């Protein structure tokens, strides 16, 4: 089919630990796998793995649910392991990246329709996204899901696709509400902020800072500088891979000696901790 799965027990014969359980979330798993190939410069048009990438992109195009100018890789939520808005965001990033790298017109429609879907899926009052689109659950949203949609929108903008700036403005409003008062930290949700207003999550802080950078904040903005300094001083986490994922992108965008130092430590940690 060209798809990947999160449920590695299907492919490793029970010999891998932490095999995952989201068997049905193939859009998200395929998007994540494709991002690895695309990040290494491998596309469906050139490179050693172009046939593999072609099959993955073909699967995503065929599984996209298109209707009325929108295209969803969201299938459902509710703890059933289906493709939720995480899966939609991840698949959208992969398709937009592939289109941006190749300008292959066969990818443009799927990429654009998936970005169009971000608008009705967003909570129009809070600016957030959640596991299910707003049209389904009316939830205020959470910073983690927001991060994947914002990365997809950034990829779309860099690839020359149409982006709704009001959707980005609303997302920034959501991030405003998630910020720790007087600091650079970010909360996961309004519930977590109300319980502990000053207690932020490192991974959500890195996610929030990256979203700000991708939406146009400059590196000399005080909260961006404070985050980069704190990330550089602490270095990569030994246990929080989600934090490392976002913080690495923040440091890459920030650049300079802070990035050089971070990159060496992050690279060596990834290699040395591989099973």
Tab-separated table of C-alpha atoms in Angstrom:
chain	number	residue	atom	x	y	z
A	1	UNK	CA	0.000	0.000	0.000
A	2	UNK	CA	2.944	2.371	0.521
A	3	UNK	CA	1.873	3.005	4.119
A	4	UNK	CA	3.796	2.803	7.375
A	5	UNK	CA	2.393	1.889	10.794
A	6	UNK	CA	2.994	2.958	14.400
A	7	UNK	CA	2.350	-0.627	15.526
A	8	UNK	CA	5.813	-2.083	15.030
A	9	UNK	CA	4.773	-5.492	16.341
A	10	UNK	CA	3.281	-5.995	12.865
A	11	UNK	CA	6.694	-5.793	11.235
A	12	UNK	CA	9.250	-6.923	13.832
A	13	UNK	CA	7.664	-10.216	14.836
A	14	UNK	CA	7.347	-9.306	18.494
A	15	UNK	CA	11.090	-8.739	18.847
A	16	UNK	CA	11.021	-4.978	19.454
A	17	UNK	CA	10.258	-3.323	22.788
A	18	UNK	CA	7.727	-0.456	23.046
A	19	UNK	CA	6.188	-1.552	19.728
A	20	UNK	CA	3.313	0.944	19.768
A	21	UNK	CA	-0.400	0.313	19.465
A	22	UNK	CA	-1.835	2.807	16.962
A	23	UNK	CA	-2.283	0.296	14.163
A	24	UNK	CA	-4.989	2.334	12.417
A	25	UNK	CA	-3.089	5.641	12.351
A	26	UNK	CA	-1.383	5.004	9.029
A	27	UNK	CA	-1.691	8.543	7.669
A	28	UNK	CA	0.311	9.922	10.586
A	29	UNK	CA	2.864	7.102	10.518
A	30	UNK	CA	3.338	7.455	6.769
A	31	UNK	CA	3.738	11.224	7.039
A	32	UNK	CA	6.351	10.848	9.787
A	33	UNK	CA	8.333	8.262	7.810
A	34	UNK	CA	8.230	10.426	4.683
A	35	UNK	CA	9.538	13.404	6.659
A	36	UNK	CA	12.680	11.363	7.399
A	37	UNK	CA	13.294	10.692	3.706
A	38	UNK	CA	12.503	14.277	2.696
A	39	UNK	CA	14.725	15.650	5.463
A	40	UNK	CA	17.583	13.616	3.982
A	41	UNK	CA	16.913	15.127	0.553
A	42	UNK	CA	15.212	12.019	-0.816
A	43	UNK	CA	12.103	12.738	-2.924
A	44	UNK	CA	9.880	10.707	-5.230
A	45	UNK	CA	11.673	12.228	-8.219
A	46	UNK	CA	15.324	11.790	-7.291
A	47	UNK	CA	17.468	9.916	-4.826
A	48	UNK	CA	18.147	6.347	-3.809
A	49	UNK	CA	14.680	5.837	-2.323
A	50	UNK	CA	12.448	7.602	-4.840
A	51	UNK	CA	10.240	4.536	-5.357
A	52	UNK	CA	9.676	4.205	-1.604
A	53	UNK	CA	8.819	7.899	-1.273
A	54	UNK	CA	6.535	7.714	-4.327
A	55	UNK	CA	4.561	4.859	-2.775
A	56	UNK	CA	4.191	6.730	0.521
A	57	UNK	CA	2.971	9.910	-1.128
A	58	UNK	CA	0.592	7.907	-3.320
A	59	UNK	CA	-0.898	6.281	-0.231
A	60	UNK	CA	-1.509	9.670	1.382
A	61	UNK	CA	-3.116	11.110	-1.732
A	62	UNK	CA	-5.427	8.110	-2.005
A	63	UNK	CA	-6.386	8.231	1.677
A	64	UNK	CA	-7.139	11.978	1.733
A	65	UNK	CA	-10.837	12.631	2.307
A	66	UNK	CA	-11.556	15.587	0.018
A	67	UNK	CA	-14.822	17.517	-0.006
A	68	UNK	CA	-15.815	21.085	-0.762
A	69	UNK	CA	-12.358	22.594	-1.037
A	70	UNK	CA	-11.013	20.811	2.053
A	71	UNK	CA	-9.006	17.641	2.491
A	72	UNK	CA	-8.725	15.717	5.752
A	73	UNK	CA	-6.322	13.045	6.906
A	74	UNK	CA	-8.221	13.173	10.189
A	75	UNK	CA	-10.235	9.992	10.636
A	76	UNK	CA	-11.379	10.118	14.244
A	77	UNK	CA	-10.358	10.250	17.875
A	78	UNK	CA	-11.729	8.877	21.110
A	79	UNK	CA	-8.872	6.571	22.064
A	80	UNK	CA	-9.341	4.178	19.141
A	81	UNK	CA	-5.886	4.763	17.702
A	82	UNK	CA	-7.235	6.411	14.554
A	83	UNK	CA	-5.630	9.307	12.713
A	84	UNK	CA	-6.503	12.355	14.810
A	85	UNK	CA	-5.436	15.957	14.172
A	86	UNK	CA	-1.861	14.974	15.013
A	87	UNK	CA	-2.001	12.576	12.071
A	88	UNK	CA	-3.508	15.258	9.850
A	89	UNK	CA	-0.813	17.765	10.732
A	90	UNK	CA	2.027	15.284	10.231
A	91	UNK	CA	0.715	14.073	6.862
A	92	UNK	CA	0.184	17.699	5.787
A	93	UNK	CA	3.795	18.592	6.607
A	94	UNK	CA	5.063	15.673	4.531
A	95	UNK	CA	2.899	16.527	1.517
A	96	UNK	CA	3.755	20.242	1.639
A	97	UNK	CA	7.473	19.476	2.018
A	98	UNK	CA	7.380	17.048	-0.914
A	99	UNK	CA	5.567	19.588	-3.082
A	100	UNK	CA	7.923	22.385	-2.058
A	101	UNK	CA	11.008	20.312	-2.854
A	102	UNK	CA	9.806	19.074	-6.262
A	103	UNK	CA	7.015	21.416	-7.404
A	104	UNK	CA	5.346	18.292	-8.789
A	105	UNK	CA	1.804	19.417	-9.775
A	106	UNK	CA	0.485	15.951	-8.844
A	107	UNK	CA	1.048	16.838	-5.169
A	108	UNK	CA	-0.266	20.381	-5.145
A	109	UNK	CA	-3.989	19.664	-4.740
A	110	UNK	CA	-3.570	17.293	-1.801
A	111	UNK	CA	-1.161	19.694	-0.092
A	112	UNK	CA	-3.450	22.704	-0.571
A	113	UNK	CA	-6.642	20.901	0.469
A	114	UNK	CA	-4.995	19.680	3.672
A	115	UNK	CA	-3.935	23.220	4.589
A	116	UNK	CA	-7.414	24.516	3.778
A	117	UNK	CA	-8.803	22.038	6.310
A	118	UNK	CA	-6.827	23.722	9.101
A	119	UNK	CA	-9.279	26.640	9.146
A	120	UNK	CA	-12.602	24.846	9.870
A	121	UNK	CA	-10.739	22.448	12.176
A	122	UNK	CA	-9.520	25.366	14.322
A	123	UNK	CA	-11.526	26.673	17.284
A	124	UNK	CA	-12.554	30.133	16.005
A	125	UNK	CA	-12.799	31.600	19.515
A	126	UNK	CA	-9.557	30.329	21.082
A	127	UNK	CA	-7.426	29.773	17.969
A	128	UNK	CA	-6.460	26.279	19.127
A	129	UNK	CA	-6.617	22.812	17.588
A	130	UNK	CA	-7.345	19.605	19.476
A	131	UNK	CA	-7.438	15.850	18.775
A	132	UNK	CA	-10.648	16.230	16.776
A	133	UNK	CA	-11.497	19.210	14.551
A	134	UNK	CA	-13.597	21.979	16.077
A	135	UNK	CA	-16.546	21.016	13.894
A	136	UNK	CA	-16.581	17.708	15.807
A	137	UNK	CA	-15.803	18.373	19.479
A	138	UNK	CA	-15.801	22.165	20.080
A	139	UNK	CA	-12.717	21.821	22.330
A	140	UNK	CA	-10.513	24.871	23.072
A	141	UNK	CA	-7.335	23.192	21.840
A	142	UNK	CA	-3.895	22.299	23.167
A	143	UNK	CA	-0.391	23.565	22.412
A	144	UNK	CA	0.900	20.176	21.280
A	145	UNK	CA	-1.629	19.720	18.475
A	146	UNK	CA	-1.264	23.408	17.567
A	147	UNK	CA	2.453	22.827	16.958
A	148	UNK	CA	1.903	20.272	14.197
A	149	UNK	CA	-0.670	22.422	12.404
A	150	UNK	CA	1.591	25.486	12.579
A	151	UNK	CA	4.548	23.538	11.192
A	152	UNK	CA	2.372	22.382	8.298
A	153	UNK	CA	1.194	25.926	7.605
A	154	UNK	CA	4.806	27.137	7.607
A	155	UNK	CA	5.793	24.391	5.159
A	156	UNK	CA	2.856	25.369	2.960
A	157	UNK	CA	3.828	29.042	2.977
A	158	UNK	CA	7.439	28.224	2.082
A	159	UNK	CA	6.204	25.997	-0.744
A	160	UNK	CA	4.125	28.763	-2.318
A	161	UNK	CA	0.724	27.398	-1.296
A	162	UNK	CA	-2.146	29.603	-0.132
A	163	UNK	CA	-2.257	30.204	3.617
A	164	UNK	CA	-5.065	31.894	5.578
A	165	UNK	CA	-3.332	34.563	7.652
A	166	UNK	CA	-6.335	34.903	9.946
A	167	UNK	CA	-5.860	31.256	10.914
A	168	UNK	CA	-2.257	32.064	11.879
A	169	UNK	CA	-3.358	35.145	13.834
A	170	UNK	CA	-5.888	33.104	15.783
A	171	UNK	CA	-3.212	30.506	16.539
A	172	UNK	CA	-0.981	33.255	17.902
A	173	UNK	CA	-3.856	34.409	20.080
A	174	UNK	CA	-4.081	30.874	21.469
A	175	UNK	CA	-0.356	30.897	22.184
A	176	UNK	CA	-0.774	34.259	23.955
A	177	UNK	CA	-3.229	32.613	26.329
A	178	UNK	CA	-0.885	29.652	26.903
A	179	UNK	CA	2.114	31.776	27.919
A	180	UNK	CA	3.241	31.834	31.530
A	181	UNK	CA	2.629	35.319	32.976
A	182	UNK	CA	5.829	37.343	32.839
A	183	UNK	CA	7.902	34.530	31.362
A	184	UNK	CA	8.670	32.581	28.223
A	185	UNK	CA	7.116	29.250	29.263
A	186	UNK	CA	4.022	27.725	27.641
A	187	UNK	CA	1.283	25.534	29.045
A	188	UNK	CA	-0.294	22.498	27.394
A	189	UNK	CA	-3.910	23.611	27.827
A	190	UNK	CA	-6.113	26.094	29.643
A	191	UNK	CA	-6.853	23.413	32.250
A	192	UNK	CA	-3.175	22.979	33.081
A	193	UNK	CA	-2.677	26.753	33.190
A	194	UNK	CA	-5.565	27.233	35.609
A	195	UNK	CA	-4.255	24.485	37.905
A	196	UNK	CA	-0.652	25.767	38.008
A	197	UNK	CA	-0.346	29.190	36.332
A	198	UNK	CA	3.439	29.404	36.723
A	199	UNK	CA	4.308	25.747	36.065
A	200	UNK	CA	5.061	25.280	32.374
A	201	UNK	CA	6.054	22.175	30.425
A	202	UNK	CA	9.495	22.202	28.743
A	203	UNK	CA	8.220	20.414	25.611
A	204	UNK	CA	5.271	22.786	25.259
A	205	UNK	CA	7.575	25.754	25.792
A	206	UNK	CA	9.836	24.595	22.968
A	207	UNK	CA	6.752	23.972	20.821
A	208	UNK	CA	5.315	27.405	21.578
A	209	UNK	CA	8.596	29.190	20.882
A	210	UNK	CA	8.982	27.369	17.558
A	211	UNK	CA	5.443	28.326	16.536
A	212	UNK	CA	6.257	31.959	17.300
A	213	UNK	CA	9.395	31.804	15.178
A	214	UNK	CA	7.517	30.166	12.307
A	215	UNK	CA	4.800	32.814	12.502
A	216	UNK	CA	7.312	35.644	12.136
A	217	UNK	CA	8.772	36.498	15.541
A	218	UNK	CA	12.412	37.602	15.234
A	219	UNK	CA	15.259	35.985	17.159
A	220	UNK	CA	15.930	39.215	19.093
A	221	UNK	CA	12.448	39.102	20.672
A	222	UNK	CA	13.095	38.827	24.462
A	223	UNK	CA	11.171	35.592	25.020
A	224	UNK	CA	12.890	33.951	22.022
A	225	UNK	CA	16.321	34.992	23.302
A	226	UNK	CA	15.491	33.780	26.803
A	227	UNK	CA	14.355	30.403	25.503
A	228	UNK	CA	17.424	29.922	23.298
A	229	UNK	CA	19.720	30.804	26.202
A	230	UNK	CA	17.936	28.401	28.544
A	231	UNK	CA	17.875	25.569	26.002
A	232	UNK	CA	21.563	26.094	25.207
A	233	UNK	CA	22.560	26.068	28.867
A	234	UNK	CA	20.558	22.946	29.766
A	235	UNK	CA	21.273	21.026	26.585
A	236	UNK	CA	19.150	18.179	25.223
A	237	UNK	CA	17.022	16.194	27.644
A	238	UNK	CA	18.047	12.625	28.437
A	239	UNK	CA	14.426	11.478	28.664
A	240	UNK	CA	12.042	13.951	26.993
A	241	UNK	CA	12.340	13.227	23.279
A	242	UNK	CA	9.348	15.433	22.468
A	243	UNK	CA	11.138	18.401	24.054
A	244	UNK	CA	14.270	17.601	22.062
A	245	UNK	CA	12.274	17.470	18.834
A	246	UNK	CA	10.975	21.009	19.187
A	247	UNK	CA	13.998	22.508	20.938
A	248	UNK	CA	16.275	21.280	18.155
A	249	UNK	CA	14.179	23.141	15.591
A	250	UNK	CA	14.210	26.261	17.772
A	251	UNK	CA	17.996	26.151	18.042
A	252	UNK	CA	18.375	25.472	14.317
A	253	UNK	CA	16.256	28.545	13.524
A	254	UNK	CA	18.128	30.595	16.141
A	255	UNK	CA	21.516	29.667	14.699
A	256	UNK	CA	24.906	30.861	15.836
A	257	UNK	CA	27.115	29.241	18.485
A	258	UNK	CA	24.023	28.227	20.456
A	259	UNK	CA	22.947	25.996	17.574
A	260	UNK	CA	26.457	24.642	16.947
A	261	UNK	CA	26.801	23.561	20.575
A	262	UNK	CA	23.297	22.079	20.731
A	263	UNK	CA	23.700	20.198	17.455
A	264	UNK	CA	26.877	18.423	18.547
A	265	UNK	CA	25.315	17.266	21.812
A	266	UNK	CA	21.982	16.296	20.260
A	267	UNK	CA	23.611	14.393	17.412
A	268	UNK	CA	25.945	12.441	19.708
A	269	UNK	CA	23.104	11.643	22.120
A	270	UNK	CA	20.865	10.299	19.358
A	271	UNK	CA	23.620	8.061	18.021
A	272	UNK	CA	24.846	6.805	21.392
A	273	UNK	CA	21.367	5.937	22.727
A	274	UNK	CA	20.194	3.941	19.696
A	275	UNK	CA	19.336	0.301	20.472
